[in-house]
JSON list of C-alpha atoms in Angstrom, two decimals:
[
{"chain": "G", "resi": 1, "resn": "UNK", "atom": "CA", "xyz": [96.97, 82.01, 40.47]},
{"chain": "G", "resi": 2, "resn": "UNK", "atom": "CA", "xyz": [99.12, 79.50, 38.59]},
{"chain": "G", "resi": 3, "resn": "UNK", "atom": "CA", "xyz": [101.77, 80.28, 38.03]},
{"chain": "G", "resi": 4, "resn": "UNK", "atom": "CA", "xyz": [105.21, 78.09, 35.86]},
{"chain": "G", "resi": 5, "resn": "UNK", "atom": "CA", "xyz": [108.41, 79.84, 35.58]},
{"chain": "G", "resi": 6, "resn": "UNK", "atom": "CA", "xyz": [110.97, 77.52, 34.13]},
{"chain": "G", "resi": 7, "resn": "UNK", "atom": "CA", "xyz": [114.71, 78.50, 34.26]},
{"chain": "G", "resi": 8, "resn": "UNK", "atom": "CA", "xyz": [118.09, 76.64, 33.15]},
{"chain": "G", "resi": 9, "resn": "UNK", "atom": "CA", "xyz": [117.89, 77.00, 29.65]},
{"chain": "G", "resi": 10, "resn": "UNK", "atom": "CA", "xyz": [120.21, 78.70, 27.84]},
{"chain": "G", "resi": 11, "resn": "UNK", "atom": "CA", "xyz": [123.69, 78.00, 24.82]},
{"chain": "G", "resi": 12, "resn": "UNK", "atom": "CA", "xyz": [124.81, 74.36, 25.20]},
{"chain": "G", "resi": 13, "resn": "UNK", "atom": "CA", "xyz": [127.93, 72.54, 23.14]},
{"chain": "G", "resi": 14, "resn": "UNK", "atom": "CA", "xyz": [126.31, 69.22, 21.46]},
{"chain": "G", "resi": 15, "resn": "UNK", "atom": "CA", "xyz": [126.77, 66.42, 23.84]},
{"chain": "G", "resi": 16, "resn": "UNK", "atom": "CA", "xyz": [126.46, 68.80, 27.08]},
{"chain": "G", "resi": 17, "resn": "UNK", "atom": "CA", "xyz": [124.07, 68.47, 29.36]},
{"chain": "G", "resi": 18, "resn": "UNK", "atom": "CA", "xyz": [121.64, 71.17, 30.94]},
{"chain": "G", "resi": 19, "resn": "UNK", "atom": "CA", "xyz": [118.91, 71.04, 34.04]},
{"chain": "G", "resi": 20, "resn": "UNK", "atom": "CA", "xyz": [115.24, 72.95, 33.44]},
{"chain": "G", "resi": 21, "resn": "UNK", "atom": "CA", "xyz": [113.79, 73.72, 36.10]},
{"chain": "G", "resi": 22, "resn": "UNK", "atom": "CA", "xyz": [110.27, 74.73, 36.47]},
{"chain": "G", "resi": 23, "resn": "UNK", "atom": "CA", "xyz": [109.01, 76.43, 40.16]},
{"chain": "G", "resi": 24, "resn": "UNK", "atom": "CA", "xyz": [104.97, 76.06, 40.66]},
{"chain": "G", "resi": 25, "resn": "UNK", "atom": "CA", "xyz": [102.78, 78.00, 42.62]},
{"chain": "G", "resi": 26, "resn": "UNK", "atom": "CA", "xyz": [98.94, 78.53, 43.03]},
{"chain": "G", "resi": 27, "resn": "UNK", "atom": "CA", "xyz": [97.92, 75.50, 43.01]},
{"chain": "G", "resi": 28, "resn": "UNK", "atom": "CA", "xyz": [98.09, 71.92, 45.07]},
{"chain": "G", "resi": 29, "resn": "UNK", "atom": "CA", "xyz": [101.63, 70.09, 42.55]},
{"chain": "G", "resi": 30, "resn": "UNK", "atom": "CA", "xyz": [102.30, 67.38, 45.23]},
{"chain": "G", "resi": 31, "resn": "UNK", "atom": "CA", "xyz": [98.52, 66.39, 43.72]},
{"chain": "G", "resi": 32, "resn": "UNK", "atom": "CA", "xyz": [99.03, 67.43, 40.00]},
{"chain": "G", "resi": 33, "resn": "UNK", "atom": "CA", "xyz": [100.23, 65.53, 36.81]},
{"chain": "G", "resi": 34, "resn": "UNK", "atom": "CA", "xyz": [102.87, 67.64, 34.87]},
{"chain": "G", "resi": 35, "resn": "UNK", "atom": "CA", "xyz": [104.99, 67.69, 31.55]},
{"chain": "G", "resi": 36, "resn": "UNK", "atom": "CA", "xyz": [108.04, 68.78, 29.56]},
{"chain": "G", "resi": 37, "resn": "UNK", "atom": "CA", "xyz": [107.13, 69.96, 26.10]},
{"chain": "G", "resi": 38, "resn": "UNK", "atom": "CA", "xyz": [108.90, 71.54, 23.50]},
{"chain": "G", "resi": 39, "resn": "UNK", "atom": "CA", "xyz": [109.06, 73.58, 20.45]},
{"chain": "G", "resi": 40, "resn": "UNK", "atom": "CA", "xyz": [111.93, 73.99, 17.81]},
{"chain": "G", "resi": 41, "resn": "UNK", "atom": "CA", "xyz": [112.06, 77.50, 16.30]},
{"chain": "G", "resi": 42, "resn": "UNK", "atom": "CA", "xyz": [109.12, 78.02, 14.09]},
{"chain": "G", "resi": 43, "resn": "UNK", "atom": "CA", "xyz": [107.67, 74.77, 14.44]},
{"chain": "G", "resi": 44, "resn": "UNK", "atom": "CA", "xyz": [105.65, 72.74, 16.09]},
{"chain": "G", "resi": 45, "resn": "UNK", "atom": "CA", "xyz": [104.73, 71.03, 19.41]},
{"chain": "G", "resi": 46, "resn": "UNK", "atom": "CA", "xyz": [105.88, 67.89, 20.94]},
{"chain": "G", "resi": 47, "resn": "UNK", "atom": "CA", "xyz": [105.28, 66.18, 24.22]},
{"chain": "G", "resi": 48, "resn": "UNK", "atom": "CA", "xyz": [108.63, 65.06, 25.51]},
{"chain": "G", "resi": 49, "resn": "UNK", "atom": "CA", "xyz": [107.60, 63.90, 29.24]},
{"chain": "G", "resi": 50, "resn": "UNK", "atom": "CA", "xyz": [104.75, 63.63, 32.01]},
{"chain": "G", "resi": 51, "resn": "UNK", "atom": "CA", "xyz": [104.89, 62.86, 35.71]},
{"chain": "G", "resi": 52, "resn": "UNK", "atom": "CA", "xyz": [102.01, 61.63, 37.68]},
{"chain": "G", "resi": 53, "resn": "UNK", "atom": "CA", "xyz": [101.48, 62.66, 41.34]},
{"chain": "G", "resi": 54, "resn": "UNK", "atom": "CA", "xyz": [102.47, 59.31, 41.46]},
{"chain": "G", "resi": 55, "resn": "UNK", "atom": "CA", "xyz": [105.65, 58.87, 40.01]},
{"chain": "G", "resi": 56, "resn": "UNK", "atom": "CA", "xyz": [104.74, 57.42, 37.23]},
{"chain": "G", "resi": 57, "resn": "UNK", "atom": "CA", "xyz": [106.75, 58.69, 34.25]},
{"chain": "G", "resi": 58, "resn": "UNK", "atom": "CA", "xyz": [106.28, 58.52, 30.25]},
{"chain": "G", "resi": 59, "resn": "UNK", "atom": "CA", "xyz": [109.14, 60.03, 27.97]},
{"chain": "G", "resi": 60, "resn": "UNK", "atom": "CA", "xyz": [108.29, 59.88, 23.96]},
{"chain": "G", "resi": 61, "resn": "UNK", "atom": "CA", "xyz": [111.46, 57.98, 21.46]},
{"chain": "G", "resi": 62, "resn": "UNK", "atom": "CA", "xyz": [113.10, 61.15, 20.46]},
{"chain": "G", "resi": 63, "resn": "UNK", "atom": "CA", "xyz": [114.24, 61.49, 24.25]},
{"chain": "G", "resi": 64, "resn": "UNK", "atom": "CA", "xyz": [114.09, 58.58, 26.07]},
{"chain": "G", "resi": 65, "resn": "UNK", "atom": "CA", "xyz": [117.55, 57.04, 27.92]},
{"chain": "G", "resi": 66, "resn": "UNK", "atom": "CA", "xyz": [119.05, 60.91, 27.38]},
{"chain": "G", "resi": 67, "resn": "UNK", "atom": "CA", "xyz": [116.21, 63.48, 28.89]},
{"chain": "G", "resi": 68, "resn": "UNK", "atom": "CA", "xyz": [114.93, 62.53, 33.48]},
{"chain": "G", "resi": 69, "resn": "UNK", "atom": "CA", "xyz": [111.41, 64.56, 34.23]},
{"chain": "G", "resi": 70, "resn": "UNK", "atom": "CA", "xyz": [111.63, 64.56, 38.02]},
{"chain": "G", "resi": 71, "resn": "UNK", "atom": "CA", "xyz": [109.96, 66.52, 40.06]},
{"chain": "G", "resi": 72, "resn": "UNK", "atom": "CA", "xyz": [110.79, 67.99, 44.59]},
{"chain": "G", "resi": 73, "resn": "UNK", "atom": "CA", "xyz": [106.80, 68.37, 46.08]},
{"chain": "G", "resi": 74, "resn": "UNK", "atom": "CA", "xyz": [108.73, 69.68, 49.09]},
{"chain": "G", "resi": 75, "resn": "UNK", "atom": "CA", "xyz": [110.33, 72.92, 46.60]},
{"chain": "G", "resi": 76, "resn": "UNK", "atom": "CA", "xyz": [106.81, 73.05, 44.44]},
{"chain": "G", "resi": 77, "resn": "UNK", "atom": "CA", "xyz": [109.38, 71.88, 41.79]},
{"chain": "G", "resi": 78, "resn": "UNK", "atom": "CA", "xyz": [109.32, 69.82, 38.11]},
{"chain": "G", "resi": 79, "resn": "UNK", "atom": "CA", "xyz": [112.92, 69.53, 36.27]},
{"chain": "G", "resi": 80, "resn": "UNK", "atom": "CA", "xyz": [114.31, 68.33, 33.38]},
{"chain": "G", "resi": 81, "resn": "UNK", "atom": "CA", "xyz": [117.91, 66.70, 33.17]},
{"chain": "G", "resi": 82, "resn": "UNK", "atom": "CA", "xyz": [118.81, 66.83, 29.30]},
{"chain": "G", "resi": 83, "resn": "UNK", "atom": "CA", "xyz": [121.96, 64.83, 28.20]},
{"chain": "G", "resi": 84, "resn": "UNK", "atom": "CA", "xyz": [123.57, 64.20, 24.97]},
{"chain": "G", "resi": 85, "resn": "UNK", "atom": "CA", "xyz": [121.82, 67.21, 23.75]},
{"chain": "G", "resi": 86, "resn": "UNK", "atom": "CA", "xyz": [122.24, 68.02, 19.94]},
{"chain": "G", "resi": 87, "resn": "UNK", "atom": "CA", "xyz": [121.55, 70.60, 17.28]},
{"chain": "G", "resi": 88, "resn": "UNK", "atom": "CA", "xyz": [117.52, 68.85, 17.47]},
{"chain": "G", "resi": 89, "resn": "UNK", "atom": "CA", "xyz": [117.43, 69.74, 20.56]},
{"chain": "G", "resi": 90, "resn": "UNK", "atom": "CA", "xyz": [117.54, 73.29, 20.56]},
{"chain": "G", "resi": 91, "resn": "UNK", "atom": "CA", "xyz": [113.68, 75.00, 21.40]},
{"chain": "G", "resi": 92, "resn": "UNK", "atom": "CA", "xyz": [111.80, 76.52, 23.96]},
{"chain": "G", "resi": 93, "resn": "UNK", "atom": "CA", "xyz": [110.94, 74.30, 26.71]},
{"chain": "G", "resi": 94, "resn": "UNK", "atom": "CA", "xyz": [107.83, 74.75, 28.57]},
{"chain": "G", "resi": 95, "resn": "UNK", "atom": "CA", "xyz": [106.81, 73.20, 31.69]},
{"chain": "G", "resi": 96, "resn": "UNK", "atom": "CA", "xyz": [102.71, 72.22, 31.55]},
{"chain": "G", "resi": 97, "resn": "UNK", "atom": "CA", "xyz": [100.05, 71.51, 34.60]},
{"chain": "G", "resi": 98, "resn": "UNK", "atom": "CA", "xyz": [97.90, 68.62, 33.23]},
{"chain": "G", "resi": 99, "resn": "UNK", "atom": "CA", "xyz": [94.00, 68.36, 33.17]},
{"chain": "G", "resi": 100, "resn": "UNK", "atom": "CA", "xyz": [92.66, 64.68, 31.88]},
{"chain": "G", "resi": 101, "resn": "UNK", "atom": "CA", "xyz": [89.38, 64.13, 33.37]},
{"chain": "G", "resi": 102, "resn": "UNK", "atom": "CA", "xyz": [88.93, 60.72, 33.88]},
{"chain": "G", "resi": 103, "resn": "UNK", "atom": "CA", "xyz": [91.74, 59.15, 31.60]},
{"chain": "G", "resi": 104, "resn": "UNK", "atom": "CA", "xyz": [95.22, 58.56, 31.40]},
{"chain": "G", "resi": 105, "resn": "UNK", "atom": "CA", "xyz": [96.99, 61.13, 30.08]},
{"chain": "G", "resi": 106, "resn": "UNK", "atom": "CA", "xyz": [95.66, 64.97, 29.32]},
{"chain": "G", "resi": 107, "resn": "UNK", "atom": "CA", "xyz": [96.31, 68.08, 27.85]},
{"chain": "G", "resi": 108, "resn": "UNK", "atom": "CA", "xyz": [98.40, 71.55, 28.99]},
{"chain": "G", "resi": 109, "resn": "UNK", "atom": "CA", "xyz": [96.20, 73.12, 30.86]},
{"chain": "G", "resi": 110, "resn": "UNK", "atom": "CA", "xyz": [98.60, 76.21, 32.57]},
{"chain": "G", "resi": 111, "resn": "UNK", "atom": "CA", "xyz": [101.65, 76.50, 31.03]},
{"chain": "G", "resi": 112, "resn": "UNK", "atom": "CA", "xyz": [105.08, 78.33, 31.68]},
{"chain": "G", "resi": 113, "resn": "UNK", "atom": "CA", "xyz": [106.80, 80.93, 29.89]},
{"chain": "G", "resi": 114, "resn": "UNK", "atom": "CA", "xyz": [108.93, 78.93, 27.81]},
{"chain": "G", "resi": 115, "resn": "UNK", "atom": "CA", "xyz": [112.41, 78.80, 28.48]},
{"chain": "G", "resi": 116, "resn": "UNK", "atom": "CA", "xyz": [115.42, 78.69, 25.51]},
{"chain": "G", "resi": 117, "resn": "UNK", "atom": "CA", "xyz": [117.84, 76.29, 25.05]},
{"chain": "G", "resi": 118, "resn": "UNK", "atom": "CA", "xyz": [120.30, 76.43, 22.29]},
{"chain": "G", "resi": 119, "resn": "UNK", "atom": "CA", "xyz": [122.89, 73.52, 21.16]},
{"chain": "G", "resi": 120, "resn": "UNK", "atom": "CA", "xyz": [125.14, 75.15, 19.17]},
{"chain": "G", "resi": 121, "resn": "UNK", "atom": "CA", "xyz": [129.32, 74.93, 19.06]},
{"chain": "N", "resi": 1, "resn": "UNK", "atom": "CA", "xyz": [101.76, 56.82, 17.30]},
{"chain": "N", "resi": 2, "resn": "UNK", "atom": "CA", "xyz": [98.73, 58.48, 16.51]},
{"chain": "N", "resi": 3, "resn": "UNK", "atom": "CA", "xyz": [99.54, 60.84, 13.60]},
{"chain": "N", "resi": 4, "resn": "UNK", "atom": "CA", "xyz": [97.42, 64.30, 13.70]},
{"chain": "N", "resi": 5, "resn": "UNK", "atom": "CA", "xyz": [96.91, 65.93, 10.28]},
{"chain": "N", "resi": 6, "resn": "UNK", "atom": "CA", "xyz": [95.05, 69.54, 10.33]},
{"chain": "N", "resi": 7, "resn": "UNK", "atom": "CA", "xyz": [93.62, 71.29, 6.96]},
{"chain": "N", "resi": 8, "resn": "UNK", "atom": "CA", "xyz": [93.79, 73.79, 5.72]},
{"chain": "N", "resi": 9, "resn": "UNK", "atom": "CA", "xyz": [97.26, 74.63, 7.08]},
{"chain": "N", "resi": 10, "resn": "UNK", "atom": "CA", "xyz": [96.65, 78.52, 6.36]},
{"chain": "N", "resi": 11, "resn": "UNK", "atom": "CA", "xyz": [93.28, 80.28, 6.36]},
{"chain": "N", "resi": 12, "resn": "UNK", "atom": "CA", "xyz": [93.15, 83.80, 5.23]},
{"chain": "N", "resi": 13, "resn": "UNK", "atom": "CA", "xyz": [89.62, 85.46, 6.77]},
{"chain": "N", "resi": 14, "resn": "UNK", "atom": "CA", "xyz": [88.70, 88.60, 7.65]},
{"chain": "N", "resi": 15, "resn": "UNK", "atom": "CA", "xyz": [86.71, 89.89, 11.12]},
{"chain": "N", "resi": 16, "resn": "UNK", "atom": "CA", "xyz": [83.51, 88.71, 11.69]},
{"chain": "N", "resi": 17, "resn": "UNK", "atom": "CA", "xyz": [83.58, 85.46, 9.41]},
{"chain": "N", "resi": 18, "resn": "UNK", "atom": "CA", "xyz": [83.85, 81.91, 10.64]},
{"chain": "N", "resi": 19, "resn": "UNK", "atom": "CA", "xyz": [86.89, 79.35, 9.86]},
{"chain": "N", "resi": 20, "resn": "UNK", "atom": "CA", "xyz": [86.07, 75.96, 10.31]},
{"chain": "N", "resi": 21, "resn": "UNK", "atom": "CA", "xyz": [89.39, 73.87, 11.35]},
{"chain": "N", "resi": 22, "resn": "UNK", "atom": "CA", "xyz": [89.87, 70.17, 10.68]},
{"chain": "N", "resi": 23, "resn": "UNK", "atom": "CA", "xyz": [92.10, 67.68, 12.67]},
{"chain": "N", "resi": 24, "resn": "UNK", "atom": "CA", "xyz": [92.19, 64.07, 11.66]},
{"chain": "N", "resi": 25, "resn": "UNK", "atom": "CA", "xyz": [93.50, 61.45, 12.90]},
{"chain": "N", "resi": 26, "resn": "UNK", "atom": "CA", "xyz": [95.38, 58.56, 12.21]},
{"chain": "N", "resi": 27, "resn": "UNK", "atom": "CA", "xyz": [93.22, 56.16, 14.24]},
{"chain": "N", "resi": 28, "resn": "UNK", "atom": "CA", "xyz": [90.67, 56.84, 16.77]},
{"chain": "N", "resi": 29, "resn": "UNK", "atom": "CA", "xyz": [91.19, 58.62, 19.15]},
{"chain": "N", "resi": 30, "resn": "UNK", "atom": "CA", "xyz": [87.61, 58.53, 20.18]},
{"chain": "N", "resi": 31, "resn": "UNK", "atom": "CA", "xyz": [86.50, 61.87, 21.91]},
{"chain": "N", "resi": 32, "resn": "UNK", "atom": "CA", "xyz": [90.46, 62.39, 23.08]},
{"chain": "N", "resi": 33, "resn": "UNK", "atom": "CA", "xyz": [90.80, 64.95, 21.55]},
{"chain": "N", "resi": 34, "resn": "UNK", "atom": "CA", "xyz": [91.48, 68.74, 22.59]},
{"chain": "N", "resi": 35, "resn": "UNK", "atom": "CA", "xyz": [92.94, 72.31, 20.55]},
{"chain": "N", "resi": 36, "resn": "UNK", "atom": "CA", "xyz": [94.51, 74.60, 21.36]},
{"chain": "N", "resi": 37, "resn": "UNK", "atom": "CA", "xyz": [95.50, 78.68, 20.26]},
{"chain": "N", "resi": 38, "resn": "UNK", "atom": "CA", "xyz": [98.77, 79.87, 20.11]},
{"chain": "N", "resi": 39, "resn": "UNK", "atom": "CA", "xyz": [99.70, 83.55, 19.48]},
{"chain": "N", "resi": 40, "resn": "UNK", "atom": "CA", "xyz": [103.78, 84.35, 18.84]},
{"chain": "N", "resi": 41, "resn": "UNK", "atom": "CA", "xyz": [106.01, 84.51, 21.17]},
{"chain": "N", "resi": 42, "resn": "UNK", "atom": "CA", "xyz": [103.44, 83.13, 23.98]},
{"chain": "N", "resi": 43, "resn": "UNK", "atom": "CA", "xyz": [102.44, 79.62, 25.43]},
{"chain": "N", "resi": 44, "resn": "UNK", "atom": "CA", "xyz": [99.88, 77.79, 23.92]},
{"chain": "N", "resi": 45, "resn": "UNK", "atom": "CA", "xyz": [96.46, 77.77, 25.66]},
{"chain": "N", "resi": 46, "resn": "UNK", "atom": "CA", "xyz": [93.87, 75.30, 26.00]},
{"chain": "N", "resi": 47, "resn": "UNK", "atom": "CA", "xyz": [90.18, 75.90, 24.15]},
{"chain": "N", "resi": 48, "resn": "UNK", "atom": "CA", "xyz": [88.53, 72.76, 23.91]},
{"chain": "N", "resi": 49, "resn": "UNK", "atom": "CA", "xyz": [89.16, 69.23, 25.00]},
{"chain": "N", "resi": 50, "resn": "UNK", "atom": "CA", "xyz": [88.03, 66.18, 24.85]},
{"chain": "N", "resi": 51, "resn": "UNK", "atom": "CA", "xyz": [86.42, 67.04, 21.63]},
{"chain": "N", "resi": 52, "resn": "UNK", "atom": "CA", "xyz": [83.32, 69.67, 22.05]},
{"chain": "N", "resi": 53, "resn": "UNK", "atom": "CA", "xyz": [84.07, 70.78, 26.05]},
{"chain": "N", "resi": 54, "resn": "UNK", "atom": "CA", "xyz": [85.69, 74.60, 26.37]},
{"chain": "N", "resi": 55, "resn": "UNK", "atom": "CA", "xyz": [88.35, 74.93, 28.84]},
{"chain": "N", "resi": 56, "resn": "UNK", "atom": "CA", "xyz": [87.95, 77.69, 31.35]},
{"chain": "N", "resi": 57, "resn": "UNK", "atom": "CA", "xyz": [87.55, 81.34, 30.12]},
{"chain": "N", "resi": 58, "resn": "UNK", "atom": "CA", "xyz": [87.41, 80.16, 27.00]},
{"chain": "N", "resi": 59, "resn": "UNK", "atom": "CA", "xyz": [84.66, 82.00, 25.04]},
{"chain": "N", "resi": 60, "resn": "UNK", "atom": "CA", "xyz": [81.43, 80.42, 23.26]},
{"chain": "N", "resi": 61, "resn": "UNK", "atom": "CA", "xyz": [82.22, 81.76, 19.61]},
{"chain": "N", "resi": 62, "resn": "UNK", "atom": "CA", "xyz": [85.02, 78.43, 20.21]},
{"chain": "N", "resi": 63, "resn": "UNK", "atom": "CA", "xyz": [83.14, 75.43, 19.76]},
{"chain": "N", "resi": 64, "resn": "UNK", "atom": "CA", "xyz": [84.45, 71.64, 19.10]},
{"chain": "N", "resi": 65, "resn": "UNK", "atom": "CA", "xyz": [82.98, 68.86, 17.84]},
{"chain": "N", "resi": 66, "resn": "UNK", "atom": "CA", "xyz": [83.85, 65.34, 16.04]},
{"chain": "N", "resi": 67, "resn": "UNK", "atom": "CA", "xyz": [84.95, 61.84, 17.12]},
{"chain": "N", "resi": 68, "resn": "UNK", "atom": "CA", "xyz": [86.85, 58.99, 16.17]},
{"chain": "N", "resi": 69, "resn": "UNK", "atom": "CA", "xyz": [88.75, 60.04, 13.32]},
{"chain": "N", "resi": 70, "resn": "UNK", "atom": "CA", "xyz": [87.87, 63.53, 12.44]},
{"chain": "N", "resi": 71, "resn": "UNK", "atom": "CA", "xyz": [87.41, 66.52, 14.27]},
{"chain": "N", "resi": 72, "resn": "UNK", "atom": "CA", "xyz": [86.53, 70.36, 13.83]},
{"chain": "N", "resi": 73, "resn": "UNK", "atom": "CA", "xyz": [87.05, 73.32, 15.68]},
{"chain": "N", "resi": 74, "resn": "UNK", "atom": "CA", "xyz": [84.79, 76.16, 14.54]},
{"chain": "N", "resi": 75, "resn": "UNK", "atom": "CA", "xyz": [84.75, 80.21, 16.00]},
{"chain": "N", "resi": 76, "resn": "UNK", "atom": "CA", "xyz": [81.43, 81.38, 14.53]},
{"chain": "N", "resi": 77, "resn": "UNK", "atom": "CA", "xyz": [82.46, 84.85, 13.94]},
{"chain": "N", "resi": 78, "resn": "UNK", "atom": "CA", "xyz": [86.40, 86.01, 14.09]},
{"chain": "N", "resi": 79, "resn": "UNK", "atom": "CA", "xyz": [87.65, 88.95, 16.20]},
{"chain": "N", "resi": 80, "resn": "UNK", "atom": "CA", "xyz": [90.58, 90.28, 15.97]},
{"chain": "N", "resi": 81, "resn": "UNK", "atom": "CA", "xyz": [92.50, 88.28, 18.72]},
{"chain": "N", "resi": 82, "resn": "UNK", "atom": "CA", "xyz": [91.53, 85.07, 17.05]},
{"chain": "N", "resi": 83, "resn": "UNK", "atom": "CA", "xyz": [94.02, 85.29, 14.55]},
{"chain": "N", "resi": 84, "resn": "UNK", "atom": "CA", "xyz": [96.37, 82.14, 15.82]},
{"chain": "N", "resi": 85, "resn": "UNK", "atom": "CA", "xyz": [98.20, 79.26, 15.11]},
{"chain": "N", "resi": 86, "resn": "UNK", "atom": "CA", "xyz": [95.54, 76.42, 16.51]},
{"chain": "N", "resi": 87, "resn": "UNK", "atom": "CA", "xyz": [97.05, 72.87, 17.15]},
{"chain": "N", "resi": 88, "resn": "UNK", "atom": "CA", "xyz": [95.37, 69.59, 17.66]},
{"chain": "N", "resi": 89, "resn": "UNK", "atom": "CA", "xyz": [96.44, 67.27, 20.61]},
{"chain": "N", "resi": 90, "resn": "UNK", "atom": "CA", "xyz": [95.20, 63.42, 21.56]},
{"chain": "N", "resi": 91, "resn": "UNK", "atom": "CA", "xyz": [95.77, 62.11, 24.44]},
{"chain": "N", "resi": 92, "resn": "UNK", "atom": "CA", "xyz": [94.30, 58.61, 24.31]},
{"chain": "N", "resi": 93, "resn": "UNK", "atom": "CA", "xyz": [97.38, 56.73, 23.20]},
{"chain": "N", "resi": 94, "resn": "UNK", "atom": "CA", "xyz": [100.96, 57.57, 24.65]},
{"chain": "N", "resi": 95, "resn": "UNK", "atom": "CA", "xyz": [103.12, 59.37, 23.25]},
{"chain": "N", "resi": 96, "resn": "UNK", "atom": "CA", "xyz": [101.15, 62.38, 23.17]},
{"chain": "N", "resi": 97, "resn": "UNK", "atom": "CA", "xyz": [100.64, 63.95, 19.69]},
{"chain": "N", "resi": 98, "resn": "UNK", "atom": "CA", "xyz": [99.86, 67.47, 18.31]},
{"chain": "N", "resi": 99, "resn": "UNK", "atom": "CA", "xyz": [99.00, 68.31, 14.84]},
{"chain": "N", "resi": 100, "resn": "UNK", "atom": "CA", "xyz": [101.38, 70.35, 12.57]},
{"chain": "N", "resi": 101, "resn": "UNK", "atom": "CA", "xyz": [99.12, 74.05, 13.14]},
{"chain": "N", "resi": 102, "resn": "UNK", "atom": "CA", "xyz": [96.85, 75.57, 11.25]},
{"chain": "N", "resi": 103, "resn": "UNK", "atom": "CA", "xyz": [97.48, 79.57, 11.08]},
{"chain": "N", "resi": 104, "resn": "UNK", "atom": "CA", "xyz": [94.57, 81.43, 10.77]},
{"chain": "N", "resi": 105, "resn": "UNK", "atom": "CA", "xyz": [95.50, 85.40, 9.38]},
{"chain": "N", "resi": 106, "resn": "UNK", "atom": "CA", "xyz": [93.76, 88.54, 8.07]},
{"chain": "N", "resi": 107, "resn": "UNK", "atom": "CA", "xyz": [92.75, 88.12, 4.46]}
]
């Protein structure tokens, strides 16, 4: 079955960096579009970044230039490098497979359990 | 950026009742609109994609309709496990955006 397991979350000081990882199994990772989506405590969902199977990448404005999504098909892993973190980045970060029949973009199909990132001094 | 608005913010109903949730887009998204259910402490679960298609394993009491800017998620008869927060999401344009959510709670 599909499994996505995030790791790398934790407490970081403002201005600091963190790298999230997502270990994928149970599906063809190299053929799949993947994404990072976050949810601030008690708030709604924000789609952060999207990477296609061919490596095309998209970012929402709030993280562009600070966050970098990448994938390693040899390791079946997705990554999110987060730099210049601020309090507004405090959230649970989910990796998700993307389901998008017949169009460029899609929906979050399978989700990990989430990794909590807390930005605080 | 396409803004999604959901109403009502909270819906208080009893088990067995019908729930009707609304999602409105700031511009047309054609039928590229999905719905998710999220329970406390869990990741969201995709219920409906492309306005009216149930995702794999989703019970038939969940149905979606609409096109353009106005969409509806209907739960025909609420089961105890259906009390949760529901989000809509558009995949028409980048950035992909979610609505603020509708909480369905027990009356």
